[in-house]
Short mmCIF file of C-alpha atoms and ligand atoms in Angstrom, two decimals:
data_model
loop_
_atom_site.label_atom_id
_atom_site.label_comp_id
_atom_site.label_asym_id
_atom_site.label_seq_id
_atom_site.Cartn_x
_atom_site.Cartn_y
_atom_site.Cartn_z
CA MET A 1 65.74 109.91 152.77
CA ALA A 2 64.60 106.58 151.65
CA LEU A 3 67.27 103.88 151.40
CA PHE A 4 65.90 102.56 148.03
CA GLN A 5 64.26 104.26 145.05
CA SER A 6 60.58 104.01 144.98
CA SER A 7 59.15 103.05 141.61
CA THR A 8 56.34 105.65 141.85
CA ARG A 9 58.47 108.51 143.19
CA ASN A 10 61.52 108.02 140.99
CA ILE A 11 62.30 106.06 137.76
CA PRO A 12 64.34 103.33 139.34
CA ASP A 13 67.10 101.35 137.63
CA ALA A 14 65.78 98.40 135.64
CA PRO A 15 68.68 95.95 136.01
CA ARG A 16 69.17 93.41 133.24
CA ALA A 17 69.52 90.64 135.75
CA PRO A 18 66.89 90.92 138.53
CA ARG A 19 68.37 92.25 141.70
CA HIS A 20 65.31 91.14 143.82
CA VAL A 21 63.24 88.05 143.00
CA ALA A 22 60.00 87.49 144.97
CA VAL A 23 58.31 84.02 144.79
CA ILE A 24 54.88 82.59 145.65
CA MET A 25 55.79 78.96 146.15
CA ASP A 26 52.39 77.38 145.22
CA GLY A 27 51.33 73.92 144.25
CA ASN A 28 52.85 71.66 146.94
CA GLY A 29 49.49 70.04 147.64
CA ARG A 30 48.72 69.28 144.03
CA TRP A 31 52.18 67.97 143.38
CA ALA A 32 51.65 65.42 146.33
CA LYS A 33 48.10 64.56 145.14
CA GLN A 34 49.38 63.72 141.64
CA ARG A 35 51.64 61.13 143.30
CA PHE A 36 48.95 59.80 145.65
CA LEU A 37 50.80 61.22 148.63
CA PRO A 38 49.42 63.25 151.47
CA ARG A 39 49.57 67.07 150.90
CA VAL A 40 52.29 67.41 153.59
CA ALA A 41 54.68 65.33 151.46
CA GLY A 42 54.44 68.18 148.99
CA HIS A 43 55.46 70.70 151.67
CA GLN A 44 58.40 68.51 152.59
CA ARG A 45 59.57 68.31 148.99
CA GLY A 46 58.97 72.02 148.58
CA VAL A 47 61.64 72.70 151.20
CA LYS A 48 64.20 70.79 149.14
CA THR A 49 63.26 73.02 146.14
CA LEU A 50 63.66 76.15 148.21
CA ARG A 51 67.08 75.03 149.48
CA GLU A 52 68.23 74.54 145.89
CA LEU A 53 66.75 77.85 144.90
CA VAL A 54 68.83 79.67 147.56
CA LEU A 55 71.95 78.00 146.22
CA THR A 56 71.00 78.96 142.68
CA CYS A 57 70.49 82.52 143.62
CA LEU A 58 73.86 82.61 145.42
CA ASP A 59 75.43 81.23 142.21
CA MET A 60 73.62 83.75 139.96
CA LYS A 61 74.51 86.56 142.41
CA ILE A 62 70.93 87.62 142.82
CA GLU A 63 71.04 90.05 145.78
CA TYR A 64 67.56 89.57 147.27
CA LEU A 65 65.22 86.43 147.35
CA THR A 66 61.91 86.74 149.03
CA VAL A 67 59.55 83.81 149.32
CA PHE A 68 55.94 83.43 150.56
CA ALA A 69 55.82 80.55 152.96
CA PHE A 70 52.60 81.05 154.88
CA SER A 71 49.99 83.74 154.42
CA SER A 72 47.85 85.46 156.94
CA GLU A 73 44.90 83.58 155.34
CA ASN A 74 46.65 80.07 155.47
CA TRP A 75 45.31 79.69 159.06
CA ARG A 76 42.04 78.85 157.41
CA ARG A 77 43.46 75.46 156.37
CA PRO A 78 42.79 72.22 158.20
CA ALA A 79 44.39 72.43 161.74
CA ASP A 80 46.66 69.35 161.14
CA GLU A 81 48.13 70.93 157.96
CA VAL A 82 48.77 74.20 159.85
CA SER A 83 50.51 72.56 162.66
CA PHE A 84 52.55 70.47 160.32
CA LEU A 85 53.71 73.58 158.50
CA MET A 86 54.65 75.32 161.80
CA GLU A 87 56.59 72.27 162.89
CA LEU A 88 58.29 72.08 159.55
CA PHE A 89 59.42 75.78 159.91
CA VAL A 90 61.03 75.01 163.26
CA LYS A 91 62.71 71.79 161.97
CA VAL A 92 63.97 73.46 158.79
CA LEU A 93 65.27 76.55 160.52
CA LYS A 94 67.10 74.48 163.13
CA ARG A 95 68.66 72.34 160.46
CA GLU A 96 69.50 75.15 158.00
CA PHE A 97 70.64 78.19 159.93
CA LYS A 98 74.22 77.12 160.19
CA HIS A 99 74.39 76.41 156.43
CA LEU A 100 72.84 79.76 155.63
CA HIS A 101 75.39 81.50 157.84
CA LYS A 102 78.23 79.59 156.26
CA ASP A 103 77.05 80.60 152.81
CA ASN A 104 77.05 84.29 153.85
CA VAL A 105 73.25 84.51 153.60
CA ARG A 106 71.39 87.13 155.62
CA LEU A 107 68.02 85.71 156.74
CA LYS A 108 64.99 87.87 157.40
CA ILE A 109 61.46 86.78 158.38
CA ILE A 110 58.61 89.18 157.70
CA GLY A 111 55.03 88.77 158.98
CA ASP A 112 53.00 88.99 162.13
CA ARG A 113 55.09 86.98 164.58
CA SER A 114 52.65 87.11 167.41
CA ARG A 115 50.87 83.88 166.21
CA LEU A 116 54.07 81.91 165.44
CA GLY A 117 54.70 80.47 168.85
CA ASP A 118 57.58 80.90 171.27
CA LYS A 119 59.92 78.22 169.86
CA LEU A 120 59.75 79.58 166.27
CA ASN A 121 60.07 83.19 167.46
CA HIS A 122 63.09 82.37 169.47
CA LEU A 123 64.71 80.55 166.48
CA ILE A 124 63.93 83.51 164.13
CA THR A 125 65.47 86.09 166.55
CA GLU A 126 68.53 84.03 166.92
CA THR A 127 69.00 83.29 163.18
CA GLU A 128 68.44 86.90 162.13
CA ALA A 129 71.00 88.07 164.69
CA LEU A 130 73.56 85.44 163.68
CA THR A 131 73.23 86.27 159.96
CA ALA A 132 72.56 90.01 160.29
CA ASN A 133 75.96 91.12 158.69
CA ASN A 134 76.06 88.53 155.81
CA THR A 135 76.32 90.04 152.39
CA ALA A 136 75.99 87.51 149.57
CA LEU A 137 72.20 87.17 149.58
CA THR A 138 69.29 88.59 151.65
CA PHE A 139 66.85 85.78 151.89
CA THR A 140 63.49 86.80 153.25
CA VAL A 141 60.78 84.36 154.26
CA ALA A 142 57.25 85.67 154.64
CA ALA A 143 55.56 83.74 157.45
CA ASN A 144 52.06 84.80 158.71
CA TYR A 145 52.47 87.62 156.23
CA GLY A 146 49.81 89.57 154.44
CA GLY A 147 50.33 92.68 152.28
CA ARG A 148 47.35 94.43 153.92
CA TRP A 149 48.70 93.59 157.41
CA ASP A 150 52.03 95.09 156.42
CA ILE A 151 50.53 98.43 155.28
CA MET A 152 48.40 98.65 158.36
CA GLN A 153 51.16 97.84 160.83
CA ALA A 154 53.44 100.33 159.05
CA THR A 155 50.83 103.12 159.18
CA GLN A 156 50.32 102.46 162.87
CA ALA A 157 54.12 102.35 163.66
CA MET A 158 54.70 105.57 161.67
CA LEU A 159 51.85 107.47 163.37
CA ARG A 160 53.01 106.31 166.79
CA ALA A 161 56.54 107.64 166.08
CA HIS A 162 55.26 110.84 164.24
CA PRO A 163 51.77 111.81 165.48
CA GLU A 164 52.15 115.03 163.47
CA PHE A 165 51.98 112.91 160.19
CA ILE A 166 48.19 112.67 160.74
CA ASP A 167 48.12 115.86 158.77
CA GLY A 168 50.05 114.46 155.92
CA PHE A 169 52.97 112.20 155.02
CA SER A 170 54.88 110.98 151.99
CA GLU A 171 55.32 107.56 150.43
CA ASP A 172 58.86 107.47 151.71
CA ASP A 173 57.71 108.26 155.21
CA LEU A 174 55.39 105.18 155.16
CA ALA A 175 57.71 102.88 153.23
CA ALA A 176 60.37 103.27 155.98
CA TYR A 177 58.03 101.35 158.32
CA LEU A 178 57.06 98.54 155.91
CA SER A 179 58.49 95.06 156.71
CA MET A 180 60.79 95.15 153.71
CA SER A 181 62.24 98.60 154.14
CA TYR A 182 65.72 97.04 154.00
CA ALA A 183 65.27 95.86 150.39
CA PRO A 184 64.61 97.42 146.96
CA GLU A 185 61.27 96.68 145.41
CA PRO A 186 61.25 93.31 143.60
CA ASP A 187 62.25 93.36 139.90
CA LEU A 188 60.68 89.94 139.14
CA PHE A 189 57.76 88.21 140.76
CA ILE A 190 57.25 84.46 140.19
CA ARG A 191 54.20 82.45 141.06
CA THR A 192 54.29 78.70 140.51
CA GLY A 193 51.27 76.39 140.49
CA GLY A 194 49.19 77.97 137.76
CA GLU A 195 47.16 80.51 139.64
CA GLN A 196 47.42 84.09 138.43
CA ARG A 197 46.85 86.17 141.58
CA ILE A 198 48.88 87.97 144.24
CA SER A 199 47.08 86.34 147.26
CA ASN A 200 47.87 89.29 149.59
CA PHE A 201 51.63 89.05 149.09
CA LEU A 202 53.73 92.19 148.76
CA LEU A 203 51.01 94.57 147.76
CA TRP A 204 52.82 97.79 148.17
CA GLN A 205 56.18 96.66 146.80
CA LEU A 206 54.93 94.97 143.58
CA ALA A 207 53.62 98.20 142.12
CA TYR A 208 56.02 98.03 139.19
CA THR A 209 57.39 94.51 139.47
CA GLU A 210 57.40 92.29 136.37
CA LEU A 211 54.94 89.37 136.97
CA TYR A 212 55.67 85.85 135.76
CA PHE A 213 53.26 82.96 136.19
CA THR A 214 54.09 79.30 135.48
CA ASP A 215 52.03 76.12 135.69
CA THR A 216 54.96 74.25 137.11
CA LEU A 217 54.14 73.12 140.70
CA TRP A 218 56.52 74.39 143.37
CA PRO A 219 58.36 71.09 144.12
CA ALA A 220 59.31 70.84 140.42
CA PHE A 221 60.63 74.36 140.13
CA ASP A 222 64.33 73.96 139.41
CA ARG A 223 67.25 76.03 138.09
CA THR A 224 66.03 75.73 134.41
CA GLU A 225 62.60 77.05 135.56
CA LEU A 226 64.24 80.03 137.15
CA GLU A 227 66.33 80.68 134.06
CA LYS A 228 63.03 80.59 132.04
CA ALA A 229 61.53 83.22 134.37
CA ILE A 230 64.62 85.44 134.12
CA ALA A 231 64.69 85.10 130.28
CA SER A 232 61.04 86.25 130.24
CA TYR A 233 61.98 89.19 132.52
CA GLN A 234 64.73 90.19 130.12
CA HIS A 235 62.32 90.54 127.29
CA ARG A 236 60.06 93.01 129.17
CA GLU A 237 60.22 96.71 128.63
CA ARG A 238 60.01 98.35 132.05
CA ARG A 239 58.53 101.79 131.24
CA PHE A 240 57.42 102.89 134.72
CA GLY A 241 54.74 105.08 133.20
CA ARG A 242 56.77 106.50 130.29
CA ILE A 243 56.51 105.68 126.54
CA SER A 244 58.77 103.33 124.66
CA GLU A 245 60.53 106.20 122.72
CA GLN A 246 61.69 107.77 125.93
CA LEU A 247 63.44 104.59 126.89
CA GLN A 248 65.30 104.49 123.57
CA GLN A 249 66.54 108.06 124.20
CA ASP A 250 67.79 107.13 127.64
CA LYS A 251 69.80 104.16 126.37
CA PRO A 252 73.56 104.79 126.68
CA VAL A 253 75.34 104.89 123.35
CA ALA A 254 77.32 101.70 122.89
C1 IPE B 1 51.92 76.35 148.79
O1 IPE B 1 51.34 75.13 148.24
C2 IPE B 1 52.36 76.07 150.20
C3 IPE B 1 51.67 76.95 151.14
C4 IPE B 1 50.66 77.63 150.95
C5 IPE B 1 52.02 76.70 152.57
P1 IPE B 1 49.81 74.69 148.56
O2 IPE B 1 49.70 73.97 149.88
O3 IPE B 1 48.96 75.89 148.47
O4 IPE B 1 49.55 73.69 147.37
P2 IPE B 1 48.25 73.61 146.44
O5 IPE B 1 48.02 75.06 145.95
O6 IPE B 1 47.14 73.23 147.37
O7 IPE B 1 48.54 72.69 145.37
C1 IPE B 2 49.68 81.63 148.57
O1 IPE B 2 49.20 80.28 148.30
C2 IPE B 2 50.42 81.65 149.88
C3 IPE B 2 51.61 80.84 149.93
C4 IPE B 2 52.24 80.24 148.94
C5 IPE B 2 52.34 80.82 151.16
P1 IPE B 2 47.81 79.82 148.57
O2 IPE B 2 47.71 78.47 148.01
O3 IPE B 2 47.42 79.93 149.97
O4 IPE B 2 46.91 80.85 147.69
P2 IPE B 2 45.39 80.80 147.26
O5 IPE B 2 44.53 80.52 148.41
O6 IPE B 2 45.29 79.79 146.20
O7 IPE B 2 45.15 82.22 146.62
MG1 MG B 3 47.94 76.80 146.90
#
């Protein structure tokens, strides 16, 4: 039995307020460039934006926040930017893990950890363990994550555990091995920075997620911007394959 409803196998609830928000935090480099600053200043400023977003999600009682911090393709960037980002992760995690715990936040890191280095791996393991039973918000950071990597690692892990599945398996069988099996599928996806693409983020889980794109660069994405995204979400009709009339029928009588 899957823990959460699959949007393709069932018709899931469409909560009025998003329960799970997934974000591609894009535009740090351009934000810095506009200010004649080095790109890394944009990443630094982006951390501040993220810290505020976590607090806003706590305040709004959003249950799951998932952010894309570093993709499996971001290794293609100049080496000095990559090493700055890795050091920034270590610094931020060291500084923030106690605050996250105090705020009752459960931290999860998804992605291929084998390339993240010992220091970062150690910190991740420690912070995940410390915050494992926290209940206010599940905050997931995707680091060295790729949607294709996730589907492949899940397939491999599933077949290792159940070699008999080679003859056939269900969506739920595979979903149990995906990195985010502990969370419902995102209701709302936000990408800042003006690009309208998924960039290999949560390919499986975004099947029926409402997509919201904004030109606002990540360091400038504040509470008002999140409210705009949620307002847009609330105007969508989530049909999950059905027709509009069927949704009207299903509406409870007030
Ligand atoms: C997103 O901002 C942060 C990471 C990918 C780590 P960018 O660094 O991609 O900023 P732009 O897109 O170049 O402005
Ligand atoms: C996506 O941003 C990844 C993260 C925000 C971590 P990119 O800036 O790497 O995406 P592309 O290259 O423009 O698609
Ligand atoms: Mg970018």
